[in-house]
PDB file of C-alpha atoms in Angstrom:
ATOM      1  CA  MET A   1       0.000   0.000   0.000  1.00 80.00           C
ATOM      2  CA  ARG A   2       1.410   3.359  -1.023  1.00 88.00           C
ATOM      3  CA  PHE A   3       0.990   6.515   1.033  1.00 92.00           C
ATOM      4  CA  PRO A   4      -2.049   8.505  -0.107  1.00 88.00           C
ATOM      5  CA  ALA A   5      -2.515  12.227  -0.504  1.00 92.00           C
ATOM      6  CA  LEU A   6      -4.474  13.381   2.559  1.00 91.00           C
ATOM      7  CA  PHE A   7      -6.361  16.436   3.709  1.00 91.00           C
ATOM      8  CA  VAL A   8      -6.603  17.029   7.463  1.00 93.00           C
ATOM      9  CA  ASN A   9      -8.399  19.556   9.633  1.00 91.00           C
ATOM     10  CA  HIS A  10      -5.550  21.255  11.521  1.00 93.00           C
ATOM     11  CA  GLY A  11      -7.837  22.732  14.164  1.00 90.00           C
ATOM     12  CA  GLY A  12      -8.125  26.285  15.430  1.00 91.00           C
ATOM     13  CA  GLY A  13      -4.610  27.539  16.132  1.00 93.00           C
ATOM     14  CA  PRO A  14      -3.153  25.476  19.015  1.00 96.00           C
ATOM     15  CA  LEU A  15      -6.580  24.491  20.404  1.00 95.00           C
ATOM     16  CA  PRO A  16      -6.163  20.767  19.641  1.00 95.00           C
ATOM     17  CA  LEU A  17      -2.969  20.610  21.701  1.00 96.00           C
ATOM     18  CA  LEU A  18      -4.697  22.482  24.522  1.00 96.00           C
ATOM     19  CA  GLY A  19      -7.352  19.780  24.748  1.00 95.00           C
ATOM     20  CA  LYS A  20     -10.048  22.074  23.370  1.00 95.00           C
ATOM     21  CA  GLN A  21     -10.720  20.077  20.199  1.00 93.00           C
ATOM     22  CA  PRO A  22     -10.492  16.411  21.199  1.00 96.00           C
ATOM     23  CA  SER A  23     -12.348  15.250  18.091  1.00 94.00           C
ATOM     24  CA  VAL A  24      -9.624  16.778  15.912  1.00 94.00           C
ATOM     25  CA  ILE A  25      -6.913  14.938  17.870  1.00 96.00           C
ATOM     26  CA  LYS A  26      -8.891  11.686  17.678  1.00 96.00           C
ATOM     27  CA  HIS A  27      -9.302  12.072  13.914  1.00 92.00           C
ATOM     28  CA  MET A  28      -5.603  12.761  13.326  1.00 94.00           C
ATOM     29  CA  LYS A  29      -4.589   9.708  15.350  1.00 96.00           C
ATOM     30  CA  GLU A  30      -7.122   7.518  13.566  1.00 95.00           C
ATOM     31  CA  ILE A  31      -5.772   8.606  10.193  1.00 93.00           C
ATOM     32  CA  VAL A  32      -2.391   7.137  11.110  1.00 95.00           C
ATOM     33  CA  SER A  33      -3.728   3.988  12.758  1.00 94.00           C
ATOM     34  CA  HIS A  34      -6.504   3.163  10.287  1.00 92.00           C
ATOM     35  CA  HIS A  35      -5.806   4.794   6.929  1.00 90.00           C
ATOM     36  CA  LEU A  36      -2.036   4.807   6.436  1.00 94.00           C
ATOM     37  CA  PRO A  37       0.475   1.988   5.941  1.00 94.00           C
ATOM     38  CA  PRO A  38       1.979   0.704   9.210  1.00 93.00           C
ATOM     39  CA  ARG A  39       5.456   1.829   8.159  1.00 95.00           C
ATOM     40  CA  LYS A  40       6.541   5.455   8.439  1.00 96.00           C
ATOM     41  CA  PRO A  41       6.751   7.536   5.284  1.00 97.00           C
ATOM     42  CA  LYS A  42      10.230   8.359   4.004  1.00 98.00           C
ATOM     43  CA  ALA A  43       9.275  12.040   3.989  1.00 98.00           C
ATOM     44  CA  ILE A  44       6.232  14.295   4.305  1.00 98.00           C
ATOM     45  CA  VAL A  45       5.278  17.126   1.967  1.00 98.00           C
ATOM     46  CA  VAL A  46       2.857  19.559   3.615  1.00 98.00           C
ATOM     47  CA  LEU A  47       0.709  22.155   1.886  1.00 98.00           C
ATOM     48  CA  SER A  48      -0.634  24.421   4.627  1.00 97.00           C
ATOM     49  CA  ALA A  49      -3.514  26.861   4.269  1.00 94.00           C
ATOM     50  CA  HIS A  50      -1.289  29.374   6.087  1.00 95.00           C
ATOM     51  CA  TYR A  51       1.443  29.565   3.468  1.00 98.00           C
ATOM     52  CA  GLU A  52       0.907  31.578   0.279  1.00 97.00           C
ATOM     53  CA  ALA A  53       3.490  32.871  -2.176  1.00 98.00           C
ATOM     54  CA  ASP A  54       3.992  33.976  -5.773  1.00 97.00           C
ATOM     55  CA  PRO A  55       5.677  32.073  -7.258  1.00 98.00           C
ATOM     56  CA  VAL A  56       5.024  28.887  -5.328  1.00 98.00           C
ATOM     57  CA  GLN A  57       7.692  28.334  -2.661  1.00 98.00           C
ATOM     58  CA  ILE A  58       9.397  25.164  -1.474  1.00 98.00           C
ATOM     59  CA  THR A  59      11.192  25.093   1.875  1.00 98.00           C
ATOM     60  CA  THR A  60      14.833  24.037   1.871  1.00 98.00           C
ATOM     61  CA  SER A  61      15.979  24.506   5.464  1.00 98.00           C
ATOM     62  CA  LYS A  62      17.785  21.462   6.862  1.00 98.00           C
ATOM     63  CA  ASN A  63      16.512  22.327  10.341  1.00 98.00           C
ATOM     64  CA  PRO A  64      13.238  24.271  10.064  1.00 98.00           C
ATOM     65  CA  LEU A  65      12.261  26.566  12.914  1.00 97.00           C
ATOM     66  CA  MET A  66       8.816  26.987  14.427  1.00 98.00           C
ATOM     67  CA  LEU A  67       6.512  29.693  13.092  1.00 98.00           C
ATOM     68  CA  PHE A  68       3.895  30.590  15.684  1.00 98.00           C
ATOM     69  CA  ASP A  69       1.416  32.286  13.365  1.00 96.00           C
ATOM     70  CA  TYR A  70      -1.388  32.678  15.890  1.00 95.00           C
ATOM     71  CA  HIS A  71      -2.101  35.275  18.575  1.00 95.00           C
ATOM     72  CA  GLY A  72      -3.631  35.548  22.019  1.00 95.00           C
ATOM     73  CA  PHE A  73      -3.040  32.016  23.296  1.00 97.00           C
ATOM     74  CA  PRO A  74      -1.348  30.851  26.539  1.00 97.00           C
ATOM     75  CA  PRO A  75       2.449  31.257  26.790  1.00 97.00           C
ATOM     76  CA  GLU A  76       3.107  27.520  26.548  1.00 97.00           C
ATOM     77  CA  THR A  77       1.675  27.475  23.008  1.00 98.00           C
ATOM     78  CA  TYR A  78       4.664  29.556  21.874  1.00 98.00           C
ATOM     79  CA  LYS A  79       7.143  27.025  23.246  1.00 97.00           C
ATOM     80  CA  TYR A  80       6.096  23.997  21.220  1.00 98.00           C
ATOM     81  CA  LYS A  81       8.891  22.180  19.432  1.00 98.00           C
ATOM     82  CA  TYR A  82       8.784  19.919  16.413  1.00 98.00           C
ATOM     83  CA  PRO A  83      12.429  19.330  15.464  1.00 98.00           C
ATOM     84  CA  ALA A  84      11.838  17.283  12.314  1.00 98.00           C
ATOM     85  CA  PRO A  85      14.554  17.761   9.703  1.00 98.00           C
ATOM     86  CA  GLY A  86      13.982  19.343   6.333  1.00 98.00           C
ATOM     87  CA  SER A  87      15.162  17.832   3.064  1.00 98.00           C
ATOM     88  CA  PRO A  88      16.854  20.069   0.484  1.00 98.00           C
ATOM     89  CA  GLU A  89      17.164  16.982  -1.728  1.00 98.00           C
ATOM     90  CA  LEU A  90      13.399  16.450  -1.760  1.00 98.00           C
ATOM     91  CA  ALA A  91      12.889  20.183  -2.317  1.00 98.00           C
ATOM     92  CA  ASN A  92      15.061  19.921  -5.421  1.00 98.00           C
ATOM     93  CA  GLU A  93      13.024  16.988  -6.671  1.00 98.00           C
ATOM     94  CA  ILE A  94       9.778  18.878  -6.098  1.00 98.00           C
ATOM     95  CA  GLN A  95      11.107  21.823  -8.078  1.00 98.00           C
ATOM     96  CA  ARG A  96      12.022  19.489 -10.945  1.00 98.00           C
ATOM     97  CA  LEU A  97       8.487  18.091 -10.901  1.00 98.00           C
ATOM     98  CA  PHE A  98       7.076  21.606 -10.961  1.00 98.00           C
ATOM     99  CA  LEU A  99       9.337  22.603 -13.838  1.00 98.00           C
ATOM    100  CA  SER A 100       8.166  19.654 -15.906  1.00 97.00           C
ATOM    101  CA  ASN A 101       4.566  20.751 -15.252  1.00 96.00           C
ATOM    102  CA  ASN A 102       5.206  24.430 -16.114  1.00 96.00           C
ATOM    103  CA  ILE A 103       4.760  25.625 -12.526  1.00 98.00           C
ATOM    104  CA  ASP A 104       7.034  28.495 -11.495  1.00 98.00           C
ATOM    105  CA  SER A 105       8.618  28.012  -8.090  1.00 98.00           C
ATOM    106  CA  GLU A 106      11.414  29.215  -5.859  1.00 98.00           C
ATOM    107  CA  PHE A 107      13.177  27.992  -2.742  1.00 98.00           C
ATOM    108  CA  ASN A 108      12.655  29.478   0.712  1.00 98.00           C
ATOM    109  CA  GLU A 109      15.578  28.771   3.043  1.00 97.00           C
ATOM    110  CA  THR A 110      14.136  30.457   6.138  1.00 97.00           C
ATOM    111  CA  ARG A 111      10.459  29.476   6.287  1.00 98.00           C
ATOM    112  CA  GLY A 112       9.613  27.406   9.372  1.00 97.00           C
ATOM    113  CA  PHE A 113       6.697  25.164  10.322  1.00 98.00           C
ATOM    114  CA  ASP A 114       3.482  27.176  10.689  1.00 97.00           C
ATOM    115  CA  HIS A 115       0.674  25.776  12.830  1.00 97.00           C
ATOM    116  CA  GLY A 116      -0.942  24.167   9.800  1.00 97.00           C
ATOM    117  CA  VAL A 117       2.200  22.038   9.654  1.00 98.00           C
ATOM    118  CA  PHE A 118       3.286  21.398  13.227  1.00 98.00           C
ATOM    119  CA  ILE A 119      -0.137  20.874  14.845  1.00 97.00           C
ATOM    120  CA  PRO A 120      -1.118  17.809  12.788  1.00 97.00           C
ATOM    121  CA  LEU A 121       2.436  16.432  12.674  1.00 98.00           C
ATOM    122  CA  MET A 122       2.902  16.687  16.455  1.00 98.00           C
ATOM    123  CA  VAL A 123      -0.155  14.443  16.783  1.00 97.00           C
ATOM    124  CA  MET A 124       0.328  12.139  13.796  1.00 97.00           C
ATOM    125  CA  TYR A 125       4.105  11.652  13.981  1.00 98.00           C
ATOM    126  CA  PRO A 126       5.221  12.916  17.416  1.00 97.00           C
ATOM    127  CA  GLY A 127       8.718  11.443  17.053  1.00 97.00           C
ATOM    128  CA  ALA A 128       9.628  14.315  14.694  1.00 98.00           C
ATOM    129  CA  ASN A 129      12.094  12.046  12.902  1.00 98.00           C
ATOM    130  CA  ILE A 130      10.652  12.149   9.372  1.00 98.00           C
ATOM    131  CA  PRO A 131      11.931  14.807   6.928  1.00 98.00           C
ATOM    132  CA  VAL A 132       9.348  17.495   6.172  1.00 98.00           C
ATOM    133  CA  VAL A 133       9.215  19.863   3.201  1.00 98.00           C
ATOM    134  CA  CYS A 134       6.557  22.560   2.943  1.00 98.00           C
ATOM    135  CA  VAL A 135       5.066  23.751  -0.329  1.00 98.00           C
ATOM    136  CA  SER A 136       3.127  26.985  -0.416  1.00 98.00           C
ATOM    137  CA  MET A 137      -0.121  27.662  -2.155  1.00 96.00           C
ATOM    138  CA  HIS A 138      -0.002  30.104  -5.024  1.00 98.00           C
ATOM    139  CA  LYS A 139      -0.976  33.540  -3.757  1.00 97.00           C
ATOM    140  CA  SER A 140      -3.610  33.908  -6.493  1.00 97.00           C
ATOM    141  CA  LEU A 141      -5.472  30.911  -4.979  1.00 94.00           C
ATOM    142  CA  ASP A 142      -6.333  29.952  -8.567  1.00 94.00           C
ATOM    143  CA  ILE A 143      -7.861  26.468  -8.469  1.00 94.00           C
ATOM    144  CA  SER A 144      -6.306  25.500 -11.819  1.00 94.00           C
ATOM    145  CA  ILE A 145      -2.788  26.176 -10.536  1.00 96.00           C
ATOM    146  CA  HIS A 146      -3.416  24.131  -7.408  1.00 95.00           C
ATOM    147  CA  LEU A 147      -4.780  21.177  -9.324  1.00 94.00           C
ATOM    148  CA  ARG A 148      -1.600  21.275 -11.418  1.00 95.00           C
ATOM    149  CA  ILE A 149       0.457  21.349  -8.212  1.00 97.00           C
ATOM    150  CA  GLY A 150      -1.343  18.218  -7.043  1.00 95.00           C
ATOM    151  CA  ILE A 151      -0.759  16.463 -10.356  1.00 94.00           C
ATOM    152  CA  ALA A 152       2.931  17.441 -10.254  1.00 97.00           C
ATOM    153  CA  LEU A 153       3.406  16.082  -6.725  1.00 97.00           C
ATOM    154  CA  ALA A 154       1.549  12.801  -7.330  1.00 95.00           C
ATOM    155  CA  PRO A 155       4.632  10.794  -8.447  1.00 96.00           C
ATOM    156  CA  LEU A 156       6.113  11.262  -4.960  1.00 97.00           C
ATOM    157  CA  GLN A 157       3.508   8.826  -3.650  1.00 95.00           C
ATOM    158  CA  GLU A 158       5.358   6.037  -5.443  1.00 94.00           C
ATOM    159  CA  GLN A 159       8.418   6.862  -3.311  1.00 95.00           C
ATOM    160  CA  ASP A 160       6.746   6.277   0.061  1.00 96.00           C
ATOM    161  CA  ILE A 161       6.253  10.022   0.561  1.00 97.00           C
ATOM    162  CA  LEU A 162       3.122  11.295   2.313  1.00 97.00           C
ATOM    163  CA  ILE A 163       1.458  14.345   0.767  1.00 97.00           C
ATOM    164  CA  LEU A 164      -0.536  16.231   3.393  1.00 97.00           C
ATOM    165  CA  GLY A 165      -2.940  19.094   2.790  1.00 96.00           C
ATOM    166  CA  SER A 166      -3.746  21.000   5.986  1.00 95.00           C
ATOM    167  CA  GLY A 167      -6.684  23.361   6.378  1.00 91.00           C
ATOM    168  CA  TYR A 168     -10.382  23.375   7.265  1.00 87.00           C
ATOM    169  CA  THR A 169     -13.457  22.346   5.299  1.00 82.00           C
ATOM    170  CA  PHE A 170     -15.274  25.270   6.948  1.00 77.00           C
ATOM    171  CA  HIS A 171     -13.407  28.524   7.472  1.00 83.00           C
ATOM    172  CA  ASN A 172     -15.880  31.355   7.937  1.00 78.00           C
ATOM    173  CA  MET A 173     -14.614  33.133  11.029  1.00 77.00           C
ATOM    174  CA  GLY A 174     -17.735  35.225  11.504  1.00 77.00           C
ATOM    175  CA  ALA A 175     -19.871  32.083  11.447  1.00 69.00           C
ATOM    176  CA  PHE A 176     -17.522  30.327  13.881  1.00 73.00           C
ATOM    177  CA  PHE A 177     -18.272  32.913  16.546  1.00 81.00           C
ATOM    178  CA  ASN A 178     -21.857  33.748  15.533  1.00 86.00           C
ATOM    179  CA  PRO A 179     -23.355  30.663  13.892  1.00 88.00           C
ATOM    180  CA  THR A 180     -26.817  30.764  12.377  1.00 92.00           C
ATOM    181  CA  PRO A 181     -29.038  27.976  11.027  1.00 92.00           C
ATOM    182  CA  ARG A 182     -28.019  29.106   7.533  1.00 92.00           C
ATOM    183  CA  THR A 183     -24.270  28.840   8.144  1.00 91.00           C
ATOM    184  CA  ILE A 184     -24.660  25.503   9.955  1.00 92.00           C
ATOM    185  CA  ARG A 185     -26.606  24.088   6.995  1.00 93.00           C
ATOM    186  CA  ALA A 186     -23.966  25.423   4.619  1.00 90.00           C
ATOM    187  CA  SER A 187     -21.211  23.772   6.625  1.00 92.00           C
ATOM    188  CA  ILE A 188     -22.965  20.398   6.604  1.00 94.00           C
ATOM    189  CA  LYS A 189     -23.827  20.563   2.899  1.00 94.00           C
ATOM    190  CA  PHE A 190     -20.340  21.577   1.815  1.00 91.00           C
ATOM    191  CA  ASN A 191     -18.715  18.956   4.013  1.00 91.00           C
ATOM    192  CA  GLU A 192     -20.943  16.295   2.456  1.00 93.00           C
ATOM    193  CA  TRP A 193     -20.074  17.516  -1.034  1.00 92.00           C
ATOM    194  CA  ILE A 194     -16.318  17.570  -0.472  1.00 89.00           C
ATOM    195  CA  LYS A 195     -16.339  14.063   1.037  1.00 88.00           C
ATOM    196  CA  LYS A 196     -18.411  12.682  -1.835  1.00 88.00           C
ATOM    197  CA  THR A 197     -16.182  14.412  -4.386  1.00 87.00           C
ATOM    198  CA  LEU A 198     -12.810  13.431  -2.946  1.00 82.00           C
ATOM    199  CA  LEU A 199     -13.862   9.856  -2.241  1.00 79.00           C
ATOM    200  CA  LEU A 200     -14.925   9.349  -5.852  1.00 70.00           C
ATOM    201  CA  ASN A 201     -13.141   6.249  -7.102  1.00 60.00           C
ATOM    202  CA  ASN A 202     -10.276   7.665  -9.176  1.00 57.00           C
ATOM    203  CA  ASP A 203      -8.691   4.394 -10.227  1.00 59.00           C
ATOM    204  CA  ASN A 204      -9.521   5.068 -13.854  1.00 59.00           C
ATOM    205  CA  THR A 205      -8.956   8.020 -16.156  1.00 59.00           C
ATOM    206  CA  GLU A 206     -12.650   8.832 -16.561  1.00 65.00           C
ATOM    207  CA  ASN A 207     -13.255   9.168 -12.824  1.00 73.00           C
ATOM    208  CA  THR A 208     -10.056  11.136 -12.310  1.00 78.00           C
ATOM    209  CA  GLN A 209     -11.119  13.620 -14.971  1.00 82.00           C
ATOM    210  CA  GLN A 210     -14.556  13.926 -13.360  1.00 83.00           C
ATOM    211  CA  LEU A 211     -12.907  14.572  -9.995  1.00 84.00           C
ATOM    212  CA  LEU A 212     -10.792  17.366 -11.448  1.00 86.00           C
ATOM    213  CA  GLU A 213     -13.807  18.938 -13.152  1.00 89.00           C
ATOM    214  CA  ASN A 214     -15.800  18.824  -9.913  1.00 88.00           C
ATOM    215  CA  LEU A 215     -12.970  20.477  -7.990  1.00 90.00           C
ATOM    216  CA  LYS A 216     -12.546  23.188 -10.619  1.00 90.00           C
ATOM    217  CA  ASP A 217     -16.191  24.084 -10.089  1.00 91.00           C
ATOM    218  CA  TRP A 218     -16.061  23.900  -6.281  1.00 91.00           C
ATOM    219  CA  LYS A 219     -17.569  27.377  -5.832  1.00 92.00           C
ATOM    220  CA  SER A 220     -20.835  26.047  -7.226  1.00 93.00           C
ATOM    221  CA  ALA A 221     -21.024  23.333  -4.572  1.00 92.00           C
ATOM    222  CA  PRO A 222     -23.763  23.593  -1.908  1.00 95.00           C
ATOM    223  CA  GLY A 223     -22.656  25.925   0.876  1.00 88.00           C
ATOM    224  CA  ALA A 224     -19.247  26.572  -0.699  1.00 90.00           C
ATOM    225  CA  LEU A 225     -19.044  30.353  -0.538  1.00 89.00           C
ATOM    226  CA  ILE A 226     -20.473  30.498   2.975  1.00 90.00           C
ATOM    227  CA  SER A 227     -18.027  27.837   4.126  1.00 88.00           C
ATOM    228  CA  HIS A 228     -15.116  29.589   2.422  1.00 89.00           C
ATOM    229  CA  PRO A 229     -15.462  33.351   1.910  1.00 86.00           C
ATOM    230  CA  ARG A 230     -11.767  33.119   0.943  1.00 85.00           C
ATOM    231  CA  GLU A 231     -10.369  30.077  -0.814  1.00 85.00           C
ATOM    232  CA  GLU A 232      -7.159  29.334   1.103  1.00 90.00           C
ATOM    233  CA  HIS A 233      -8.439  26.753   3.586  1.00 86.00           C
TER     234      HIS A 233
END
């Protein structure tokens, strides 16, 4: 069994690690125990909703630092450590894949692990002994570019590399704090649509093409624009 490409809910800032979102922690642990091969991946490529750049950036630090990109939380949440190594070699390979798919990219030697990276990895692979490379989203948030990024990265799955997308299927901050029946319905409907779409059997070319077409038109999905006023998550 090869390592799949996954999308995980990274939680609200450090709330999962503070015990405030136990269902998120449970889900992350179950992904590893129930949906991934028993062996560890050789490396992890993370695409976090909190990393945007133009052109697309690839991290190359051998020892990435922590990037605490949240505010107003207890002091201990700014002391977390996740000392996983980086992999300049894998970064080079990713750039070659991007080049062959006509995706402009550049290296970032200083970017650390934002919370979209270190929160899920601290839960899923707490040993911090697997190389991690981060790939940014394109700042335009153009869906076509991001589908091409996914296609370009896909060959890494044949090398025992885990590709991890980290975000939220509902990211309307106003609705988080002031939910209404309308926003709750939108959240449920969009979550149902994204699960149905991503779980479409893509073992054949016809289904894969249908999947890509559905994702290109994601803004037309039920509840999409309420769930995501901005596309990044």
